[in-house]
Coordinates of C-alpha atoms in Angstrom, one line a residue:
X18 CA 110.2 90.3 89.4
X19 CA 107.7 89.5 92.3
X20 CA 105.0 87.4 92.8
X21 CA 102.1 88.0 95.0
X22 CA 99.2 86.0 96.5
X23 CA 96.3 87.5 98.2
X24 CA 94.3 86.1 101.3
X25 CA 91.7 87.3 104.1
X26 CA 88.7 87.3 101.9
X27 CA 85.4 86.1 103.0
X28 CA 81.6 86.5 103.7
X29 CA 80.8 89.5 106.1
X30 CA 77.6 91.4 106.9
X31 CA 77.4 95.2 105.9
X32 CA 78.9 97.1 108.5
X33 CA 81.7 94.6 109.3
X34 CA 85.2 94.7 108.5
X35 CA 87.8 92.5 106.9
X36 CA 91.4 92.8 106.3
X37 CA 92.9 91.5 103.2
X38 CA 96.8 90.5 103.4
X39 CA 99.0 90.2 99.9
X40 CA 102.2 88.1 100.2
X41 CA 104.9 88.9 98.0
X42 CA 108.0 86.9 97.2
X43 CA 110.9 87.4 94.8
X44 CA 112.4 90.6 94.2
X45 CA 112.4 93.3 97.3
X46 CA 109.1 94.6 98.0
X47 CA 110.8 98.0 98.4
X48 CA 111.2 98.5 94.7
X49 CA 107.5 98.5 94.0
X50 CA 104.5 100.5 94.6
X51 CA 101.6 98.5 95.4
X52 CA 98.0 98.7 94.8
X53 CA 94.6 97.1 95.2
X54 CA 91.8 96.6 92.9
X55 CA 88.3 94.8 92.8
X56 CA 86.2 93.6 90.3
X57 CA 82.6 93.0 91.1
X58 CA 80.0 91.0 89.4
X59 CA 79.4 92.1 85.8
X60 CA 81.8 94.9 86.5
X61 CA 85.0 95.8 85.1
X62 CA 88.0 95.6 87.5
X63 CA 88.4 99.2 89.3
X64 CA 91.2 100.7 91.4
X65 CA 90.7 100.8 94.9
X66 CA 93.9 102.0 96.8
X67 CA 97.6 102.4 96.1
X68 CA 100.6 102.9 98.3
X69 CA 104.2 104.1 97.5
X70 CA 107.4 102.1 98.2
X71 CA 107.8 103.5 101.6
X72 CA 104.3 103.7 102.8
X73 CA 104.2 107.4 103.1
X74 CA 102.0 108.2 100.4
X75 CA 98.7 106.7 99.7
X76 CA 95.9 107.1 97.4
X77 CA 91.9 105.8 97.5
X78 CA 89.2 105.7 95.3
X79 CA 86.3 108.1 96.1
X80 CA 83.9 105.1 97.1
X81 CA 86.3 103.7 99.6
X82 CA 88.0 106.6 101.1
X83 CA 87.5 107.0 105.0
X84 CA 86.7 103.3 105.1
X85 CA 89.5 101.4 103.9
X86 CA 93.1 101.7 104.7
X87 CA 95.9 100.5 102.6
X88 CA 99.2 99.6 104.6
X89 CA 102.7 97.9 103.9
X90 CA 105.6 96.0 105.9
X91 CA 108.6 95.7 103.3
X92 CA 110.4 93.6 105.7
X93 CA 107.8 91.2 106.0
X94 CA 107.0 91.5 102.1
X95 CA 103.2 92.1 103.0
X96 CA 100.6 94.3 101.8
X97 CA 97.2 94.9 103.7
X98 CA 93.9 96.4 103.0
X99 CA 91.9 97.0 106.3
X100 CA 88.2 97.4 105.2
X101 CA 85.6 98.8 107.6
X102 CA 82.3 99.8 107.4
X103 CA 81.6 97.6 104.5
X104 CA 78.9 97.9 102.1
X105 CA 77.0 95.0 99.7
X106 CA 78.3 97.1 96.9
X107 CA 82.0 96.5 98.1
X108 CA 81.4 92.8 96.8
X109 CA 84.0 91.8 94.7
X110 CA 87.1 89.7 93.7
X111 CA 90.2 91.6 95.2
X112 CA 93.5 91.8 93.8
X113 CA 96.9 93.0 94.8
X114 CA 99.4 94.4 92.3
X115 CA 102.8 95.4 92.3
X116 CA 104.2 98.4 89.8
X117 CA 107.8 98.9 89.5
X118 CA 109.1 102.1 91.4
X119 CA 112.6 101.7 92.3
X120 CA 112.3 103.8 95.1
X121 CA 110.2 106.9 93.6
X122 CA 108.1 107.9 96.3
X123 CA 105.8 109.8 93.8
X124 CA 105.0 106.5 92.0
X125 CA 101.8 105.0 93.5
X126 CA 99.5 105.0 90.3
X127 CA 95.7 104.2 90.3
X128 CA 95.8 103.1 86.7
X129 CA 96.0 99.2 86.4
X130 CA 98.0 99.5 83.3
X131 CA 101.0 100.7 85.2
X132 CA 101.0 97.3 87.5
X133 CA 102.7 94.4 85.9
X134 CA 102.1 92.0 88.5
X135 CA 99.2 90.4 89.7
X136 CA 97.7 88.2 92.2
X137 CA 94.7 85.7 91.3
X138 CA 92.4 87.4 93.7
X139 CA 90.5 86.8 96.8
X140 CA 86.6 87.1 97.1
X141 CA 84.9 89.3 99.2
X142 CA 81.1 89.2 99.6
X143 CA 79.1 91.8 101.9
X144 CA 75.4 91.0 102.6
X145 CA 72.9 93.4 103.5

């Protein structure tokens, strides 16, 4: 199994940037697809981005496509989310999650039901 801890959240003005990090421990991160999800005030948790075990395949929610970039460094056991051109509607708690993939390049799901391991979340607040 793997444990994940998010960091890098904070407050920023609209149009600004933040970079979220997710540090993993335990099992080799290469065996997992990784995802970012978020839960805004009064909203259900929703998919943001996912990446396959090698980092070659990524998927984004339409609302963040072209503004957010997901990446990973398996040697460092790290997952990242670069967030640019932030909008007030991006305000949310952001969660990192891991989904068992065992080197399947086609596995990088958007459904949170596919993810077994979750972090505690990091708050991102974007002011107008």
